[in-house]
mmCIF file of C-alpha atoms in Angstrom:
data_model
loop_
_atom_site.group_PDB
_atom_site.id
_atom_site.type_symbol
_atom_site.label_atom_id
_atom_site.label_comp_id
_atom_site.label_asym_id
_atom_site.label_seq_id
_atom_site.Cartn_x
_atom_site.Cartn_y
_atom_site.Cartn_z
ATOM 1 C CA GLY A 1 -0.077 -0.063 0.003
ATOM 2 C CA ILE A 2 0.927 3.691 -0.105
ATOM 3 C CA GLN A 3 3.181 5.002 2.464
ATOM 4 C CA VAL A 4 2.075 8.081 4.394
ATOM 5 C CA GLU A 5 4.377 10.086 6.471
ATOM 6 C CA GLN A 6 3.240 13.167 8.450
ATOM 7 C CA SER A 7 5.386 15.897 10.019
ATOM 8 C CA PRO A 8 5.967 17.060 12.645
ATOM 9 C CA PRO A 9 4.763 14.096 14.957
ATOM 10 C CA ASP A 10 4.269 16.706 17.780
ATOM 11 C CA LEU A 11 3.449 20.405 17.704
ATOM 12 C CA ILE A 12 3.087 22.804 20.728
ATOM 13 C CA LEU A 13 1.760 26.307 20.033
ATOM 14 C CA GLN A 14 0.502 29.316 22.067
ATOM 15 C CA GLU A 15 -2.905 30.494 21.053
ATOM 16 C CA GLY A 16 -2.837 32.887 18.112
ATOM 17 C CA ALA A 17 0.154 31.209 16.401
ATOM 18 C CA ASN A 18 0.262 29.786 12.880
ATOM 19 C CA SER A 19 1.182 26.340 11.881
ATOM 20 C CA THR A 20 1.980 24.161 9.021
ATOM 21 C CA LEU A 21 1.397 20.312 8.933
ATOM 22 C CA ARG A 22 2.912 18.264 6.326
ATOM 23 C CA CYS A 23 1.841 14.996 4.633
ATOM 24 C CA ASN A 24 4.080 13.079 2.166
ATOM 25 C CA PHE A 25 2.951 10.076 0.193
ATOM 26 C CA SER A 26 4.840 7.529 -1.912
ATOM 27 C CA ASP A 27 2.682 7.186 -4.816
ATOM 28 C CA SER A 28 0.177 8.888 -7.161
ATOM 29 C CA VAL A 29 -3.247 9.303 -5.367
ATOM 30 C CA ASN A 30 -6.619 10.333 -6.485
ATOM 31 C CA ASN A 31 -8.226 10.694 -3.009
ATOM 32 C CA LEU A 32 -6.621 12.787 -0.241
ATOM 33 C CA GLN A 33 -8.334 13.931 2.882
ATOM 34 C CA TRP A 34 -7.515 15.596 6.119
ATOM 35 C CA PHE A 35 -9.067 14.910 9.388
ATOM 36 C CA HIS A 36 -8.988 16.065 12.875
ATOM 37 C CA GLN A 37 -9.473 13.786 15.750
ATOM 38 C CA ASN A 38 -10.297 15.830 18.620
ATOM 39 C CA PRO A 39 -9.571 15.028 22.306
ATOM 40 C CA TRP A 40 -12.883 12.972 22.547
ATOM 41 C CA GLY A 41 -11.831 10.796 19.748
ATOM 42 C CA GLN A 42 -14.126 12.039 16.961
ATOM 43 C CA LEU A 43 -12.773 12.174 13.660
ATOM 44 C CA ILE A 44 -13.817 15.243 11.800
ATOM 45 C CA ASN A 45 -13.435 15.480 8.009
ATOM 46 C CA LEU A 46 -11.549 18.986 7.072
ATOM 47 C CA PHE A 47 -10.840 18.834 3.598
ATOM 48 C CA TYR A 48 -11.080 16.537 0.432
ATOM 49 C CA ILE A 49 -8.103 17.532 -1.459
ATOM 50 C CA PRO A 50 -6.540 15.356 -4.055
ATOM 51 C CA SER A 51 -4.847 18.362 -5.860
ATOM 52 C CA GLY A 52 -5.185 22.325 -5.547
ATOM 53 C CA THR A 53 -5.684 24.568 -2.628
ATOM 54 C CA LYS A 54 -8.962 24.921 -0.475
ATOM 55 C CA GLN A 55 -9.889 27.175 2.443
ATOM 56 C CA ASN A 56 -12.316 26.991 5.239
ATOM 57 C CA GLY A 57 -12.134 29.708 7.956
ATOM 58 C CA ARG A 58 -8.666 29.511 9.602
ATOM 59 C CA LEU A 59 -7.747 26.340 7.943
ATOM 60 C CA SER A 60 -6.480 25.855 4.389
ATOM 61 C CA ALA A 61 -4.772 23.003 2.662
ATOM 62 C CA THR A 62 -2.588 22.782 -0.345
ATOM 63 C CA THR A 63 -1.838 19.418 -2.431
ATOM 64 C CA VAL A 64 0.949 19.191 -4.894
ATOM 65 C CA ALA A 65 0.087 15.939 -6.413
ATOM 66 C CA THR A 66 3.170 15.759 -8.943
ATOM 67 C CA GLU A 67 5.559 16.267 -5.830
ATOM 68 C CA ARG A 68 3.563 14.027 -3.687
ATOM 69 C CA TYR A 69 2.778 16.063 -0.690
ATOM 70 C CA SER A 70 0.107 18.102 1.038
ATOM 71 C CA LEU A 71 0.037 20.907 3.491
ATOM 72 C CA LEU A 72 -2.379 21.894 5.982
ATOM 73 C CA TYR A 73 -2.320 25.451 7.377
ATOM 74 C CA ILE A 74 -3.780 26.515 10.735
ATOM 75 C CA SER A 75 -3.839 30.252 11.352
ATOM 76 C CA SER A 76 -4.445 32.160 14.594
ATOM 77 C CA SER A 77 -4.667 28.864 16.569
ATOM 78 C CA GLN A 78 -7.093 28.296 19.285
ATOM 79 C CA THR A 79 -7.263 25.828 22.102
ATOM 80 C CA THR A 80 -10.131 23.958 20.301
ATOM 81 C CA ASP A 81 -7.603 23.387 17.410
ATOM 82 C CA SER A 82 -5.712 20.804 19.960
ATOM 83 C CA GLY A 83 -5.888 17.193 18.709
ATOM 84 C CA VAL A 84 -4.338 14.764 16.188
ATOM 85 C CA TYR A 85 -4.506 15.662 12.649
ATOM 86 C CA PHE A 86 -4.407 12.997 10.002
ATOM 87 C CA CYS A 87 -3.791 12.906 6.518
ATOM 88 C CA ALA A 88 -5.306 10.023 4.363
ATOM 89 C CA VAL A 89 -4.847 8.964 0.819
ATOM 90 C CA GLY A 90 -6.127 6.669 -1.631
ATOM 91 C CA GLU A 91 -5.354 5.422 -5.208
ATOM 92 C CA GLY A 92 -6.804 3.816 -8.101
ATOM 93 C CA SER A 93 -5.777 -0.038 -7.761
ATOM 94 C CA THR A 94 -7.452 0.001 -4.139
ATOM 95 C CA LEU A 95 -10.199 2.455 -4.622
ATOM 96 C CA GLY A 96 -12.064 2.720 -1.369
ATOM 97 C CA ARG A 97 -9.031 2.039 0.929
ATOM 98 C CA LEU A 98 -7.688 5.065 2.619
ATOM 99 C CA TYR A 99 -4.267 4.638 3.913
ATOM 100 C CA PHE A 100 -3.812 6.954 7.214
ATOM 101 C CA GLY A 101 -0.449 8.612 8.201
ATOM 102 C CA ARG A 102 0.367 8.328 11.959
ATOM 103 C CA GLY A 103 -0.731 11.914 12.601
ATOM 104 C CA THR A 104 0.485 14.975 14.023
ATOM 105 C CA GLN A 105 -0.393 15.729 17.674
ATOM 106 C CA LEU A 106 -1.316 19.393 18.039
ATOM 107 C CA THR A 107 -1.371 21.160 21.340
ATOM 108 C CA VAL A 108 -2.495 24.623 21.543
ATOM 109 C CA TRP A 109 -2.067 26.526 25.037
ATOM 110 C CA PRO A 110 -3.932 29.498 26.225
ATOM 111 C CA ASP B 1 -28.867 14.761 9.543
ATOM 112 C CA ALA B 2 -27.611 13.087 12.821
ATOM 113 C CA GLY B 3 -24.510 11.864 11.178
ATOM 114 C CA VAL B 4 -23.116 8.223 11.176
ATOM 115 C CA ILE B 5 -24.647 6.640 14.302
ATOM 116 C CA GLN B 6 -22.512 3.679 16.104
ATOM 117 C CA SER B 7 -23.539 1.710 19.198
ATOM 118 C CA PRO B 8 -22.511 1.007 21.641
ATOM 119 C CA ARG B 9 -20.008 3.661 22.504
ATOM 120 C CA HIS B 10 -18.058 1.509 24.934
ATOM 121 C CA GLU B 11 -17.940 -2.250 25.187
ATOM 122 C CA VAL B 12 -16.049 -4.301 27.553
ATOM 123 C CA THR B 13 -16.361 -8.064 27.255
ATOM 124 C CA GLU B 14 -14.518 -11.116 28.380
ATOM 125 C CA MET B 15 -12.097 -13.214 26.175
ATOM 126 C CA GLY B 16 -14.052 -15.554 24.175
ATOM 127 C CA GLN B 17 -17.382 -13.802 24.155
ATOM 128 C CA GLU B 18 -19.117 -12.720 21.006
ATOM 129 C CA VAL B 19 -19.137 -8.974 20.287
ATOM 130 C CA THR B 20 -21.348 -6.895 17.935
ATOM 131 C CA LEU B 21 -20.846 -3.460 16.636
ATOM 132 C CA ARG B 22 -23.405 -1.476 14.883
ATOM 133 C CA CYS B 23 -23.683 1.337 12.524
ATOM 134 C CA LYS B 24 -26.168 3.413 11.086
ATOM 135 C CA PRO B 25 -24.693 5.565 7.724
ATOM 136 C CA ILE B 26 -25.900 8.984 6.571
ATOM 137 C CA SER B 27 -29.170 8.377 4.419
ATOM 138 C CA GLY B 28 -28.447 8.262 0.908
ATOM 139 C CA HIS B 29 -24.637 7.429 1.199
ATOM 140 C CA ASP B 30 -23.887 4.541 -0.980
ATOM 141 C CA TYR B 31 -20.521 3.660 0.658
ATOM 142 C CA LEU B 32 -19.932 2.434 4.016
ATOM 143 C CA PHE B 33 -16.526 1.606 5.700
ATOM 144 C CA TRP B 34 -15.329 -0.082 8.919
ATOM 145 C CA TYR B 35 -11.906 1.150 10.385
ATOM 146 C CA ARG B 36 -9.992 0.177 13.454
ATOM 147 C CA GLN B 37 -7.767 2.351 15.346
ATOM 148 C CA THR B 38 -4.823 0.907 17.744
ATOM 149 C CA MET B 39 -1.784 2.307 19.174
ATOM 150 C CA MET B 40 0.356 -0.094 17.156
ATOM 151 C CA ARG B 41 -1.248 0.111 13.730
ATOM 152 C CA GLY B 42 -2.858 3.565 13.728
ATOM 153 C CA LEU B 43 -6.187 3.686 11.569
ATOM 154 C CA GLU B 44 -6.644 0.878 9.129
ATOM 155 C CA LEU B 45 -9.654 -0.360 6.828
ATOM 156 C CA LEU B 46 -11.299 -3.310 7.805
ATOM 157 C CA ILE B 47 -13.981 -3.831 5.094
ATOM 158 C CA TYR B 48 -16.053 -1.374 2.867
ATOM 159 C CA PHE B 49 -19.523 -1.815 1.122
ATOM 160 C CA ASN B 50 -21.022 -0.364 -1.790
ATOM 161 C CA ASN B 51 -25.035 -0.279 -2.098
ATOM 162 C CA ASN B 52 -24.757 -3.119 0.743
ATOM 163 C CA VAL B 53 -22.360 -5.385 -1.106
ATOM 164 C CA PRO B 54 -18.699 -5.915 0.333
ATOM 165 C CA ILE B 55 -16.128 -4.702 -2.078
ATOM 166 C CA ASP B 56 -12.918 -5.047 -0.242
ATOM 167 C CA ASP B 57 -12.665 -7.045 2.896
ATOM 168 C CA SER B 58 -8.879 -7.757 2.618
ATOM 169 C CA GLY B 59 -8.512 -5.936 5.875
ATOM 170 C CA MET B 60 -10.523 -8.185 7.920
ATOM 171 C CA PRO B 61 -7.833 -9.829 10.298
ATOM 172 C CA GLU B 62 -9.186 -13.363 10.538
ATOM 173 C CA ASP B 63 -12.239 -15.575 10.382
ATOM 174 C CA ARG B 64 -13.295 -14.369 13.712
ATOM 175 C CA PHE B 65 -14.252 -11.056 12.136
ATOM 176 C CA SER B 66 -17.404 -10.824 9.858
ATOM 177 C CA ALA B 67 -19.322 -7.881 8.684
ATOM 178 C CA LYS B 68 -22.757 -7.440 7.294
ATOM 179 C CA MET B 69 -25.127 -4.842 5.633
ATOM 180 C CA PRO B 70 -28.550 -6.154 5.331
ATOM 181 C CA ASN B 71 -29.854 -2.823 4.058
ATOM 182 C CA ALA B 72 -28.816 0.729 3.263
ATOM 183 C CA SER B 73 -29.322 2.045 6.791
ATOM 184 C CA PHE B 74 -27.534 -0.741 9.056
ATOM 185 C CA SER B 75 -24.272 -2.511 9.206
ATOM 186 C CA THR B 76 -22.824 -4.739 11.896
ATOM 187 C CA LEU B 77 -19.236 -5.879 12.660
ATOM 188 C CA LYS B 78 -19.014 -9.180 14.601
ATOM 189 C CA ILE B 79 -16.085 -10.646 16.371
ATOM 190 C CA GLN B 80 -16.610 -14.218 17.507
ATOM 191 C CA PRO B 81 -14.842 -15.204 19.639
ATOM 192 C CA SER B 82 -13.192 -12.107 20.838
ATOM 193 C CA GLU B 83 -9.578 -12.117 22.108
ATOM 194 C CA PRO B 84 -7.561 -9.171 24.059
ATOM 195 C CA ARG B 85 -5.671 -8.211 20.940
ATOM 196 C CA ASP B 86 -8.913 -6.999 19.330
ATOM 197 C CA SER B 87 -9.169 -4.314 21.949
ATOM 198 C CA ALA B 88 -9.210 -1.019 19.898
ATOM 199 C CA VAL B 89 -11.683 1.779 18.952
ATOM 200 C CA TYR B 90 -13.864 0.658 15.829
ATOM 201 C CA PHE B 91 -15.103 3.344 13.513
ATOM 202 C CA CYS B 92 -17.812 3.522 10.952
ATOM 203 C CA ALA B 93 -17.661 5.982 8.053
ATOM 204 C CA SER B 94 -20.069 6.675 5.139
ATOM 205 C CA SER B 95 -19.734 8.451 1.875
ATOM 206 C CA LEU B 96 -21.717 9.746 -1.112
ATOM 207 C CA VAL B 97 -18.946 8.398 -3.452
ATOM 208 C CA LEU B 98 -15.505 6.804 -3.291
ATOM 209 C CA VAL B 99 -13.686 10.049 -4.554
ATOM 210 C CA GLY B 100 -14.781 13.409 -5.021
ATOM 211 C CA TYR B 101 -16.260 13.708 -1.524
ATOM 212 C CA GLY B 102 -14.963 13.581 2.088
ATOM 213 C CA TYR B 103 -15.835 10.559 4.293
ATOM 214 C CA THR B 104 -17.828 11.079 7.515
ATOM 215 C CA PHE B 105 -16.994 9.066 10.528
ATOM 216 C CA GLY B 106 -19.145 8.154 13.414
ATOM 217 C CA SER B 107 -18.078 8.646 17.110
ATOM 218 C CA GLY B 108 -16.536 5.083 17.327
ATOM 219 C CA THR B 109 -17.078 2.144 19.596
ATOM 220 C CA ARG B 110 -14.162 1.503 22.014
ATOM 221 C CA LEU B 111 -13.936 -2.192 22.684
ATOM 222 C CA THR B 112 -11.895 -3.675 25.571
ATOM 223 C CA VAL B 113 -11.667 -7.307 25.829
ATOM 224 C CA VAL B 114 -10.256 -8.585 29.146
#
Protein backbone atom coordinates (compact mmCIF):
# COMPACT_ATOMS: atom_id res chain seq x y z
CA GLY A 1 0.00 0.00 0.00
CA ILE A 2 0.85 3.66 -0.15
CA GLN A 3 3.21 4.98 2.52
CA VAL A 4 2.06 8.15 4.25
CA GLU A 5 4.42 10.20 6.40
CA GLN A 6 3.29 13.15 8.46
CA SER A 7 5.43 15.78 10.11
CA PRO A 8 6.02 16.99 12.67
CA PRO A 9 4.75 14.20 14.95
CA ASP A 10 4.12 16.70 17.74
CA LEU A 11 3.51 20.43 17.75
CA ILE A 12 2.97 22.72 20.72
CA LEU A 13 1.74 26.26 20.11
CA GLN A 14 0.57 29.31 21.96
CA GLU A 15 -2.91 30.49 21.12
CA GLY A 16 -2.81 32.86 18.15
CA ALA A 17 0.19 31.24 16.45
CA ASN A 18 0.18 29.84 12.93
CA SER A 19 1.32 26.36 11.92
CA THR A 20 1.96 24.15 8.91
CA LEU A 21 1.48 20.39 8.93
CA ARG A 22 2.95 18.27 6.17
CA CYS A 23 1.92 14.99 4.57
CA ASN A 24 4.19 13.11 2.16
CA PHE A 25 2.96 10.10 0.24
CA SER A 26 4.80 7.47 -1.75
CA ASP A 27 2.65 7.13 -4.89
CA SER A 28 0.16 8.93 -7.09
CA VAL A 29 -3.18 9.40 -5.39
CA ASN A 30 -6.70 10.25 -6.49
CA ASN A 31 -8.07 10.69 -3.02
CA LEU A 32 -6.58 12.76 -0.20
CA GLN A 33 -8.38 13.85 2.92
CA TRP A 34 -7.40 15.68 6.08
CA PHE A 35 -9.07 14.81 9.39
CA HIS A 36 -8.99 16.24 12.88
CA GLN A 37 -9.39 13.82 15.77
CA ASN A 38 -10.47 15.87 18.77
CA PRO A 39 -9.61 14.99 22.38
CA TRP A 40 -12.88 13.03 22.64
CA GLY A 41 -11.82 10.79 19.77
CA GLN A 42 -14.20 12.09 17.11
CA LEU A 43 -12.77 12.14 13.58
CA ILE A 44 -13.86 15.24 11.69
CA ASN A 45 -13.31 15.60 7.97
CA LEU A 46 -11.57 18.89 7.21
CA PHE A 47 -10.80 18.71 3.51
CA TYR A 48 -11.11 16.48 0.48
CA ILE A 49 -8.13 17.73 -1.54
CA PRO A 50 -6.35 15.37 -3.99
CA SER A 51 -4.94 18.45 -5.74
CA GLY A 52 -5.06 22.23 -5.56
CA THR A 53 -5.87 24.55 -2.70
CA LYS A 54 -8.90 24.95 -0.48
CA GLN A 55 -9.74 27.21 2.42
CA ASN A 56 -12.26 26.93 5.21
CA GLY A 57 -12.09 29.73 7.75
CA ARG A 58 -8.75 29.65 9.57
CA LEU A 59 -7.78 26.38 7.90
CA SER A 60 -6.45 25.91 4.43
CA ALA A 61 -4.84 23.03 2.57
CA THR A 62 -2.70 22.64 -0.51
CA THR A 63 -1.85 19.43 -2.33
CA VAL A 64 0.90 19.27 -4.94
CA ALA A 65 0.10 15.90 -6.46
CA THR A 66 3.06 15.86 -8.86
CA GLU A 67 5.45 16.22 -5.92
CA ARG A 68 3.45 13.91 -3.64
CA TYR A 69 2.81 16.13 -0.67
CA SER A 70 0.04 18.05 1.00
CA LEU A 71 0.15 20.87 3.53
CA LEU A 72 -2.43 21.88 6.12
CA TYR A 73 -2.22 25.45 7.39
CA ILE A 74 -3.79 26.55 10.66
CA SER A 75 -3.83 30.27 11.30
CA SER A 76 -4.52 32.07 14.59
CA SER A 77 -4.60 28.80 16.54
CA GLN A 78 -7.23 28.31 19.22
CA THR A 79 -7.29 25.83 22.08
CA THR A 80 -10.12 24.02 20.32
CA ASP A 81 -7.71 23.20 17.48
CA SER A 82 -5.91 20.77 19.80
CA GLY A 83 -5.99 17.12 18.82
CA VAL A 84 -4.46 14.86 16.19
CA TYR A 85 -4.46 15.79 12.52
CA PHE A 86 -4.46 12.89 10.07
CA CYS A 87 -3.75 12.81 6.38
CA ALA A 88 -5.31 9.89 4.48
CA VAL A 89 -4.77 8.93 0.85
CA GLY A 90 -6.22 6.51 -1.66
CA GLU A 91 -5.24 5.42 -5.15
CA GLY A 92 -6.81 3.76 -8.13
CA SER A 93 -5.84 0.11 -7.69
CA THR A 94 -7.29 -0.03 -4.20
CA LEU A 95 -10.04 2.50 -4.64
CA GLY A 96 -12.00 2.92 -1.45
CA ARG A 97 -9.14 2.05 0.86
CA LEU A 98 -7.72 5.10 2.62
CA TYR A 99 -4.19 4.81 3.99
CA PHE A 100 -3.73 6.96 7.07
CA GLY A 101 -0.57 8.60 8.31
CA ARG A 102 0.36 8.41 11.99
CA GLY A 103 -0.82 11.96 12.53
CA THR A 104 0.45 15.21 14.02
CA GLN A 105 -0.45 15.77 17.67
CA LEU A 106 -1.22 19.47 18.09
CA THR A 107 -1.48 21.10 21.49
CA VAL A 108 -2.54 24.74 21.69
CA TRP A 109 -2.02 26.48 25.05
CA PRO A 110 -4.03 29.55 26.12
CA ASP B 1 -28.90 14.70 9.49
CA ALA B 2 -27.70 13.01 12.68
CA GLY B 3 -24.50 11.85 11.02
CA VAL B 4 -23.10 8.34 11.21
CA ILE B 5 -24.41 6.63 14.33
CA GLN B 6 -22.51 3.87 16.08
CA SER B 7 -23.45 1.76 19.05
CA PRO B 8 -22.44 0.99 21.66
CA ARG B 9 -19.96 3.77 22.48
CA HIS B 10 -18.08 1.51 24.85
CA GLU B 11 -18.01 -2.26 25.17
CA VAL B 12 -16.15 -4.33 27.72
CA THR B 13 -16.30 -8.07 27.25
CA GLU B 14 -14.50 -11.19 28.35
CA MET B 15 -12.23 -13.13 26.08
CA GLY B 16 -14.15 -15.71 24.09
CA GLN B 17 -17.42 -13.79 24.03
CA GLU B 18 -19.18 -12.63 20.88
CA VAL B 19 -19.19 -8.89 20.25
CA THR B 20 -21.45 -7.06 17.80
CA LEU B 21 -20.85 -3.46 16.80
CA ARG B 22 -23.52 -1.51 14.96
CA CYS B 23 -23.56 1.34 12.49
CA LYS B 24 -26.20 3.48 10.81
CA PRO B 25 -24.76 5.46 7.88
CA ILE B 26 -25.96 8.83 6.65
CA SER B 27 -29.10 8.42 4.59
CA GLY B 28 -28.33 8.39 0.87
CA HIS B 29 -24.67 7.47 1.26
CA ASP B 30 -23.84 4.51 -0.96
CA TYR B 31 -20.54 3.61 0.70
CA LEU B 32 -19.94 2.32 4.22
CA PHE B 33 -16.54 1.67 5.76
CA TRP B 34 -15.32 -0.04 8.92
CA TYR B 35 -11.97 1.17 10.29
CA ARG B 36 -10.03 0.11 13.36
CA GLN B 37 -7.68 2.34 15.36
CA THR B 38 -4.94 0.99 17.61
CA MET B 39 -1.79 2.53 19.02
CA MET B 40 0.36 -0.04 17.23
CA ARG B 41 -1.18 0.06 13.76
CA GLY B 42 -2.98 3.40 13.66
CA LEU B 43 -6.12 3.65 11.52
CA GLU B 44 -6.68 0.82 9.07
CA LEU B 45 -9.55 -0.21 6.84
CA LEU B 46 -11.24 -3.50 7.69
CA ILE B 47 -13.95 -3.66 5.02
CA TYR B 48 -16.15 -1.44 2.89
CA PHE B 49 -19.53 -1.84 1.21
CA ASN B 50 -21.07 -0.29 -1.86
CA ASN B 51 -24.87 -0.42 -2.04
CA ASN B 52 -24.85 -3.05 0.74
CA VAL B 53 -22.38 -5.32 -1.12
CA PRO B 54 -18.93 -5.98 0.40
CA ILE B 55 -16.28 -4.74 -2.02
CA ASP B 56 -12.95 -5.01 -0.22
CA ASP B 57 -12.62 -7.15 2.89
CA SER B 58 -8.88 -7.71 2.64
CA GLY B 59 -8.34 -5.82 5.87
CA MET B 60 -10.47 -8.17 7.97
CA PRO B 61 -7.91 -9.73 10.33
CA GLU B 62 -9.14 -13.30 10.35
CA ASP B 63 -12.19 -15.53 10.28
CA ARG B 64 -13.22 -14.39 13.72
CA PHE B 65 -14.32 -11.10 12.14
CA SER B 66 -17.41 -10.77 9.97
CA ALA B 67 -19.38 -7.81 8.67
CA LYS B 68 -22.80 -7.54 7.15
CA MET B 69 -24.98 -4.85 5.65
CA PRO B 70 -28.53 -6.23 5.39
CA ASN B 71 -29.94 -2.92 4.17
CA ALA B 72 -28.88 0.61 3.28
CA SER B 73 -29.34 1.92 6.80
CA PHE B 74 -27.62 -0.68 8.95
CA SER B 75 -24.36 -2.57 9.22
CA THR B 76 -22.80 -4.83 11.85
CA LEU B 77 -19.26 -5.90 12.63
CA LYS B 78 -19.08 -9.09 14.63
CA ILE B 79 -16.14 -10.66 16.44
CA GLN B 80 -16.53 -14.25 17.55
CA PRO B 81 -14.71 -15.29 19.66
CA SER B 82 -13.16 -12.07 20.91
CA GLU B 83 -9.53 -11.88 22.05
CA PRO B 84 -7.62 -9.24 24.07
CA ARG B 85 -5.72 -8.19 20.92
CA ASP B 86 -9.04 -7.09 19.40
CA SER B 87 -9.17 -4.23 21.89
CA ALA B 88 -9.31 -1.04 19.81
CA VAL B 89 -11.59 1.77 18.70
CA TYR B 90 -13.77 0.70 15.79
CA PHE B 91 -15.04 3.43 13.50
CA CYS B 92 -17.76 3.32 10.92
CA ALA B 93 -17.77 5.90 8.11
CA SER B 94 -19.97 6.62 5.13
CA SER B 95 -19.70 8.58 1.89
CA LEU B 96 -21.74 9.51 -1.15
CA VAL B 97 -18.99 8.41 -3.51
CA LEU B 98 -15.50 6.89 -3.29
CA VAL B 99 -13.70 9.92 -4.69
CA GLY B 100 -14.78 13.50 -4.97
CA TYR B 101 -16.26 13.71 -1.50
CA GLY B 102 -15.00 13.50 2.05
CA TYR B 103 -15.90 10.61 4.32
CA THR B 104 -17.97 11.15 7.47
CA PHE B 105 -16.95 9.12 10.51
CA GLY B 106 -19.07 8.03 13.43
CA SER B 107 -18.01 8.54 17.04
CA GLY B 108 -16.51 5.09 17.28
CA THR B 109 -16.92 2.12 19.60
CA ARG B 110 -14.18 1.59 22.13
CA LEU B 111 -13.86 -2.18 22.62
CA THR B 112 -11.99 -3.66 25.54
CA VAL B 113 -11.56 -7.43 25.72
CA VAL B 114 -10.34 -8.68 29.09
